[in-house]
């Protein structure tokens, strides 16, 4: 009998010991802890350590602060918290200008002094380049006589022999009211079921109703407010994400900043737009500069804004805008940078790094509607643009014709397929420019670049992490990254764009 009890006790002990042991420093959900903030994530959330050494990510907390936070989610190595109060505040903390900043997820850094934002974004780029790309970044730029040494940038005189130069982030003199496009989800208010339109609360699909967004052009706010009011007057049912019912899902507006032209896109869950005639009549009456009213149908259960079918209800298929003297036709689904002032800065830097003399053959991969291509074409011998979206290529051809730039060739298809064929047909690229989406370059395109071996590569990036990854591939294939210039395209958010210049060695 005793032996049986002993066996049971031993089995019970084994069973107990097989349970997972809590990691050291792990905190329970809803526990209130003291946290020392040490950094920011790439999304702008604070990174902190509790007194037990546990890592917590806390929105709206800044490096150097000591805070009280409530643990919202706890994992083995890290957790997520909510800022409750401060023991000490950063000198770089400021009062956010937006009254709904704490609820809205559109911006992440309004509580951070703007000059500090720019410095953090540069450091974020450096950290990505060194940690992910394993690149050697110089402590500071050293200038010299450009004409005397090939290691000097002929434009800036910067000496990169001490390592890759990462310049200061180019910011805006007035970092507000910069967005020329708004895409606003429409839904039901949780409390009364009324139509609301704004931006999602961070990490959720709960819409924060918004009438005034400080990073949007004023005209966007005005048009969105008109559309919301008109939808209520016409008794148009807002979209209910839970049941996939209702009519109006999103409203998108585009503003031609130079031309003043306005496009309004109504995105519905229904095949037909109810009371279409009244929509057109009232929008034309209430929005004097409207040039295009468009209906897009998206009846799928998806997070995507646009559906596949688009119909022009009234006016033109496109509106026009200008960048640095170049004129662009922009359709409802065209990719067109949302910050025109900083776009010019970004593209001018790309042209500078391309170091064109008027004779070069240049490839613009991921060319979109040809915006960078046309900047390049003004100083190149010939520019070849490739893009996988056929509609974008048609836009690019139209934009080249619109600006009288006949030294361009645009073709739809995968860059890694089209570019080798161009090479076989006798095109020898001196410069390749890439401007990929956030996921970075397709590996096959990087292989193509290494096979083509242009003298220079200019990489325009919206994601420092994938930029660093791709630069490592190009460096291993015989290129050296000379300079990187961060450009603040999206002030008060965690995003930063970069232009990188690589030369063949």
XYZ file of C-alpha atoms in Angstrom:
505
model
C 0.000 0.000 0.000
C 2.830 2.347 0.856
C 4.611 1.529 -2.408
C 1.445 2.435 -4.349
C 1.144 5.755 -2.535
C 4.831 6.463 -3.202
C 4.337 5.806 -6.917
C 1.334 8.118 -7.022
C 3.299 10.825 -5.224
C 6.160 10.486 -7.701
C 3.789 10.700 -10.688
C 2.125 13.764 -9.162
C 5.567 15.388 -8.691
C 6.499 14.723 -12.330
C 3.170 16.117 -13.524
C 3.683 19.246 -11.413
C 7.237 19.773 -12.684
C 6.114 19.556 -16.339
C 4.066 22.732 -15.985
C 5.657 25.824 -17.591
C 7.643 27.926 -15.159
C 6.932 31.671 -15.233
C 9.752 33.632 -16.810
C 11.718 35.872 -14.463
C 10.316 39.412 -14.432
C 6.965 38.365 -15.943
C 4.115 40.619 -14.815
C 0.446 39.721 -14.607
C -2.196 41.363 -16.733
C -3.613 44.540 -15.111
C -0.629 44.771 -12.740
C 0.579 48.355 -12.204
C 4.357 48.658 -12.541
C 7.055 51.326 -12.555
C 8.899 51.501 -15.884
C 12.069 53.288 -17.003
C 11.748 54.226 -20.682
C 14.832 53.555 -22.794
C 13.762 53.969 -26.421
C 11.082 53.933 -29.119
C 9.899 51.202 -31.465
C 9.747 51.744 -35.222
C 6.050 52.587 -34.710
C 6.854 55.279 -32.143
C 5.768 53.356 -29.038
C 7.899 53.734 -25.935
C 10.223 50.856 -24.957
C 10.782 50.454 -21.234
C 12.103 48.159 -18.530
C 10.378 47.393 -15.259
C 12.362 47.173 -12.030
C 12.489 43.402 -12.601
C 14.070 43.892 -16.053
C 10.940 42.998 -18.045
C 10.397 44.812 -21.360
C 7.150 46.734 -21.846
C 5.998 48.599 -24.959
C 3.993 51.667 -23.933
C 2.378 54.119 -26.403
C 2.917 57.835 -25.690
C 5.885 57.226 -23.349
C 9.243 58.799 -24.265
C 12.876 57.786 -23.701
C 14.271 59.035 -20.401
C 10.923 59.042 -18.630
C 9.973 57.057 -15.537
C 6.307 56.103 -15.644
C 3.569 54.118 -13.979
C 1.899 51.741 -16.408
C -0.769 49.051 -16.372
C 0.154 45.759 -18.025
C -2.374 45.027 -20.800
C -0.751 41.926 -22.273
C 2.114 39.841 -20.948
C 4.253 37.375 -22.873
C 7.343 35.426 -21.852
C 9.921 37.989 -22.966
C 7.915 41.211 -23.234
C 4.542 42.813 -22.777
C 2.339 45.778 -23.655
C 1.254 48.469 -21.257
C -0.886 51.580 -20.881
C 0.644 54.811 -19.590
C -1.024 55.881 -16.335
C 1.174 58.621 -14.900
C 4.702 60.062 -14.794
C 7.322 60.006 -12.075
C 9.492 62.126 -14.398
C 8.945 63.559 -17.871
C 11.252 64.031 -20.846
C 12.279 67.592 -21.685
C 11.269 66.725 -25.257
C 7.666 66.017 -24.286
C 5.148 68.577 -25.546
C 1.380 68.938 -25.390
C -0.221 67.354 -28.489
C -1.991 69.902 -30.683
C -4.809 67.532 -31.665
C -7.727 67.244 -29.171
C -8.382 63.569 -30.050
C -4.723 62.539 -30.279
C -4.934 60.193 -27.303
C -7.820 58.237 -28.877
C -6.940 58.355 -32.593
C -4.364 56.041 -34.122
C -3.516 58.282 -37.089
C -0.471 59.917 -35.458
C 1.978 58.440 -32.961
C 4.440 61.235 -32.114
C 2.563 64.488 -31.539
C 3.706 64.399 -27.896
C 7.362 64.433 -29.072
C 9.095 67.738 -29.937
C 9.474 67.957 -33.738
C 13.260 68.423 -33.732
C 13.489 65.393 -31.459
C 11.321 63.429 -33.918
C 13.793 64.188 -36.709
C 16.771 63.075 -34.621
C 14.984 59.898 -33.565
C 14.110 59.049 -37.167
C 17.762 59.411 -38.207
C 18.790 57.152 -35.331
C 16.108 54.644 -36.278
C 17.604 54.496 -39.785
C 21.133 54.072 -38.371
C 20.000 51.315 -36.014
C 18.354 49.419 -38.888
C 21.395 49.765 -41.135
C 23.801 48.522 -38.467
C 21.648 45.871 -36.805
C 19.896 44.386 -39.845
C 22.209 45.360 -42.705
C 25.462 44.954 -40.734
C 26.682 48.156 -42.397
C 29.452 50.387 -41.075
C 28.008 53.851 -40.417
C 30.451 56.746 -40.009
C 30.163 58.742 -36.797
C 30.010 61.988 -38.768
C 30.331 63.229 -42.336
C 33.780 64.566 -43.337
C 33.998 66.970 -46.269
C 36.865 67.532 -48.703
C 37.727 68.596 -52.232
C 35.334 66.606 -54.387
C 37.317 66.873 -57.589
C 40.465 65.428 -55.997
C 39.166 62.129 -54.730
C 36.731 59.534 -56.018
C 35.655 58.833 -52.427
C 33.913 62.188 -52.231
C 30.353 62.968 -53.221
C 30.670 65.457 -56.104
C 27.603 67.318 -54.837
C 28.251 67.521 -51.084
C 31.959 66.779 -50.785
C 31.143 64.146 -48.153
C 33.931 61.600 -47.566
C 32.570 58.084 -47.066
C 35.914 56.311 -46.504
C 35.222 56.320 -42.755
C 31.919 54.529 -43.346
C 28.431 55.005 -44.727
C 27.182 58.542 -44.147
C 23.667 58.963 -42.773
C 22.683 62.603 -43.028
C 20.340 64.496 -40.738
C 16.652 63.909 -41.444
C 15.260 66.569 -43.760
C 12.179 67.909 -42.008
C 9.486 70.458 -42.785
C 9.519 74.108 -41.743
C 5.791 73.732 -40.992
C 5.026 70.057 -40.263
C 1.230 70.368 -40.285
C -1.571 70.185 -42.851
C 0.587 68.318 -45.356
C -1.567 65.415 -46.610
C -3.247 65.873 -50.002
C -5.298 62.656 -49.675
C -7.677 61.386 -47.004
C -9.234 57.925 -46.875
C -11.765 57.878 -44.059
C -13.686 54.783 -42.878
C -17.404 55.239 -42.301
C -19.252 53.257 -39.657
C -21.684 53.199 -36.755
C -21.162 54.990 -33.454
C -21.029 52.468 -30.612
C -23.284 54.504 -28.345
C -26.136 55.620 -30.619
C -25.681 53.862 -33.973
C -25.264 57.175 -35.837
C -22.974 57.563 -38.845
C -19.378 58.420 -37.923
C -16.258 58.921 -40.013
C -12.690 59.386 -38.887
C -9.697 57.197 -38.146
C -9.345 53.942 -36.285
C -8.261 53.909 -32.658
C -4.825 52.326 -32.463
C -4.888 48.541 -32.727
C -8.634 48.382 -33.340
C -11.380 48.889 -35.887
C -13.245 51.305 -33.643
C -13.745 54.556 -35.559
C -12.928 57.801 -33.767
C -15.249 60.414 -35.266
C -13.185 63.282 -36.663
C -14.002 66.707 -38.062
C -10.569 68.310 -38.007
C -7.296 66.460 -38.696
C -4.151 68.557 -38.242
C -2.062 66.589 -40.742
C -4.688 66.817 -43.505
C -5.099 69.730 -45.876
C -7.974 71.900 -44.619
C -9.864 71.210 -47.831
C -9.840 67.461 -47.140
C -11.495 68.063 -43.776
C -14.106 70.320 -45.349
C -15.015 67.825 -48.073
C -15.167 64.855 -45.668
C -17.505 66.837 -43.389
C -19.752 67.649 -46.359
C -19.918 64.012 -47.430
C -20.765 62.835 -43.906
C -23.502 65.439 -43.557
C -24.924 64.626 -46.979
C -24.954 60.898 -46.198
C -27.044 61.636 -43.090
C -29.426 63.883 -45.033
C -29.899 61.253 -47.756
C -30.330 58.524 -45.116
C -27.422 56.476 -46.508
C -26.708 53.602 -44.147
C -23.121 53.423 -42.843
C -21.211 50.186 -43.178
C -21.434 47.712 -40.300
C -18.238 45.677 -40.228
C -19.665 43.080 -37.842
C -22.509 42.087 -40.155
C -20.985 43.173 -43.505
C -24.130 45.219 -44.100
C -24.882 48.844 -44.838
C -23.834 51.025 -47.762
C -21.078 53.607 -47.298
C -17.713 52.068 -46.300
C -15.099 54.757 -47.005
C -14.796 58.262 -48.384
C -11.596 59.227 -50.140
C -10.651 62.736 -51.188
C -7.722 63.891 -53.289
C -6.620 67.513 -53.536
C -4.516 68.985 -56.313
C -2.446 71.309 -54.115
C -1.214 73.483 -57.000
C -4.324 73.269 -59.199
C -6.976 73.288 -56.432
C -8.860 70.443 -58.148
C -10.783 67.982 -55.968
C -11.695 64.319 -56.436
C -14.310 62.613 -54.232
C -14.513 58.803 -54.146
C -17.478 57.069 -52.483
C -16.702 53.439 -51.652
C -19.778 51.324 -51.025
C -20.680 47.822 -49.948
C -23.486 47.826 -52.536
C -23.509 47.431 -56.299
C -25.449 50.660 -56.720
C -25.087 53.998 -54.979
C -28.487 54.869 -53.494
C -29.795 58.309 -54.506
C -26.971 58.730 -56.974
C -28.495 61.754 -58.736
C -28.849 63.643 -55.468
C -25.276 62.776 -54.454
C -23.947 64.269 -57.688
C -26.167 67.341 -57.539
C -25.371 68.168 -53.915
C -21.620 67.480 -54.109
C -21.333 69.746 -57.149
C -23.298 72.413 -55.307
C -21.450 72.192 -51.970
C -17.888 71.535 -53.268
C -17.236 74.246 -55.888
C -13.824 72.935 -57.050
C -14.854 69.312 -57.448
C -13.676 67.956 -60.806
C -14.308 64.243 -60.328
C -16.931 62.219 -58.442
C -16.198 58.491 -58.421
C -17.978 55.371 -57.131
C -15.996 52.285 -56.126
C -17.664 48.987 -55.167
C -16.128 46.860 -52.410
C -18.524 44.208 -51.099
C -15.904 41.792 -49.812
C -15.119 41.054 -46.182
C -11.697 42.677 -46.239
C -9.542 45.390 -44.717
C -8.736 46.726 -48.194
C -10.266 50.107 -48.941
C -10.888 49.674 -52.666
C -12.809 47.042 -54.536
C -12.064 46.050 -58.118
C -14.807 48.054 -59.878
C -14.674 51.827 -60.254
C -17.127 54.091 -62.083
C -16.878 57.811 -62.718
C -20.244 59.266 -61.678
C -19.535 62.792 -62.863
C -16.667 64.831 -64.259
C -13.199 63.676 -65.190
C -11.535 60.338 -64.546
C -8.516 62.254 -63.226
C -7.534 65.433 -61.482
C -4.243 67.249 -62.103
C -1.491 68.425 -59.809
C 2.095 69.634 -60.164
C 5.390 68.710 -58.550
C 8.434 70.889 -59.192
C 6.973 72.139 -62.475
C 5.905 68.673 -63.684
C 2.203 68.055 -64.277
C 0.549 64.784 -63.227
C -2.836 63.216 -63.973
C -4.076 61.363 -60.886
C -6.886 58.808 -60.973
C -8.781 57.379 -58.000
C -6.390 54.465 -57.524
C -3.129 56.078 -58.661
C -0.209 55.959 -56.263
C 0.742 59.590 -55.727
C 2.756 60.749 -52.717
C 0.575 62.403 -50.081
C 3.062 65.100 -48.983
C 3.856 67.149 -52.106
C 6.393 69.473 -50.462
C 8.524 66.625 -49.129
C 8.007 64.587 -52.285
C 9.887 67.243 -54.218
C 12.666 67.109 -51.610
C 12.799 63.314 -51.808
C 12.826 63.143 -55.609
C 15.403 65.917 -55.962
C 17.690 63.956 -53.659
C 17.148 60.823 -55.770
C 18.098 62.779 -58.906
C 21.179 64.177 -57.143
C 22.310 60.678 -56.184
C 21.748 59.477 -59.750
C 24.454 62.026 -60.786
C 23.066 62.465 -64.300
C 24.877 64.335 -67.081
C 22.244 64.048 -69.817
C 23.647 60.913 -71.465
C 22.728 58.117 -69.055
C 20.252 55.320 -69.602
C 18.245 54.979 -66.388
C 15.854 52.288 -65.196
C 13.087 53.226 -62.754
C 11.808 50.010 -61.198
C 8.466 50.203 -59.368
C 7.850 53.359 -61.404
C 4.143 53.708 -60.569
C 2.593 56.623 -62.501
C 6.071 57.801 -63.506
C 6.638 60.493 -60.907
C 10.317 59.736 -60.213
C 10.823 58.766 -63.860
C 9.874 62.246 -65.056
C 12.136 63.931 -62.506
C 14.970 61.768 -63.862
C 14.015 62.261 -67.524
C 14.695 65.998 -67.308
C 18.392 65.226 -66.796
C 18.911 61.747 -68.302
C 19.483 60.484 -71.808
C 16.608 58.001 -71.593
C 14.500 56.620 -68.736
C 12.924 53.159 -68.786
C 10.097 52.667 -66.282
C 8.678 49.291 -65.286
C 5.721 48.579 -63.012
C 3.596 45.462 -62.500
C 0.278 47.389 -62.486
C -0.855 48.016 -66.098
C -3.109 50.958 -65.155
C -0.162 52.727 -63.533
C 1.886 52.310 -66.692
C -0.882 53.893 -68.748
C -0.855 56.804 -66.286
C 2.933 57.062 -66.612
C 2.733 57.233 -70.401
C 0.045 59.895 -70.167
C 2.109 61.914 -67.684
C 5.217 61.757 -69.883
C 3.187 63.009 -72.830
C 1.594 65.680 -70.655
C 5.072 67.060 -69.884
C 6.537 66.655 -73.370
C 9.169 64.159 -72.186
C 9.651 61.762 -75.091
C 12.897 60.255 -73.734
C 10.894 57.726 -71.713
C 9.778 54.132 -72.214
C 7.229 52.502 -69.900
C 6.262 48.845 -69.775
C 4.001 46.793 -67.523
C 5.317 43.583 -66.017
C 7.600 42.173 -63.311
C 10.846 44.158 -63.224
C 12.903 40.973 -62.963
C 11.403 39.802 -66.283
C 11.247 43.066 -68.227
C 14.695 44.449 -67.348
C 16.723 41.413 -68.589
C 14.815 41.575 -71.883
C 15.652 45.258 -72.216
C 19.270 44.285 -71.616
C 19.107 41.661 -74.372
C 17.643 44.285 -76.706
C 20.701 46.488 -76.217
C 19.810 48.743 -73.299
C 22.769 49.259 -70.959
C 21.630 50.881 -67.742
C 24.032 53.309 -66.115
C 21.718 53.893 -63.158
C 18.894 51.858 -61.624
C 16.418 53.562 -59.308
C 14.112 51.483 -57.111
C 11.178 52.710 -55.015
C 9.562 49.521 -53.671
C 6.630 49.103 -51.256
C 7.214 48.569 -47.536
C 8.135 44.910 -48.025
C 11.189 45.999 -50.011
C 12.566 44.733 -53.308
C 11.641 41.365 -54.705
C 14.715 39.097 -54.315
C 14.586 38.400 -58.052
C 14.897 42.142 -58.763
C 17.982 42.381 -56.546
C 19.497 39.476 -58.483
C 18.649 41.299 -61.721
C 20.379 44.479 -60.531
C 23.499 42.494 -59.667
C 23.402 40.850 -63.097
C 22.927 44.163 -64.951
C 25.683 45.869 -62.885
C 24.819 49.556 -63.310
C 27.397 52.078 -62.094
C 24.982 53.489 -59.523
C 21.876 52.334 -57.688
C 19.498 54.783 -56.023
C 17.184 53.163 -53.497
C 14.127 55.139 -52.341
C 12.663 53.436 -49.276
C 9.650 53.818 -46.995
C 10.860 51.143 -44.552
C 14.361 51.312 -42.980
C 14.245 47.620 -42.018
C 13.725 46.274 -45.537
C 16.098 48.929 -46.904
C 18.844 47.613 -44.625
C 18.110 44.017 -45.611
C 18.284 44.821 -49.343
C 21.415 46.976 -49.017
C 23.158 43.989 -47.433
C 22.334 41.898 -50.514
C 23.603 44.587 -52.883
C 26.775 45.133 -50.855
C 27.488 41.393 -50.869
C 27.049 41.536 -54.647
C 29.682 44.195 -55.285
C 28.168 47.563 -54.337
C 28.990 50.003 -51.595
C 26.408 52.181 -49.906
C 27.818 55.702 -49.917
C 25.128 57.896 -48.383
C 21.629 57.694 -46.947
C 19.403 60.746 -46.490
C 16.255 60.343 -44.363
C 13.319 62.553 -45.384
C 10.388 63.185 -43.044
C 7.463 62.553 -45.374
C 5.002 61.929 -42.525
C 5.615 64.281 -39.572
C 4.164 63.209 -36.205
C 4.057 59.552 -37.271
C 6.595 56.770 -36.870
C 7.268 56.582 -40.613
C 10.420 57.825 -42.329
C 11.504 57.694 -45.976
C 15.116 57.378 -47.100
C 17.151 57.812 -50.241
C 20.273 55.651 -50.476
C 23.105 56.018 -52.971
C 25.170 52.960 -53.917
C 28.123 52.734 -56.296
C 29.687 49.698 -57.905
C 33.109 48.791 -56.541
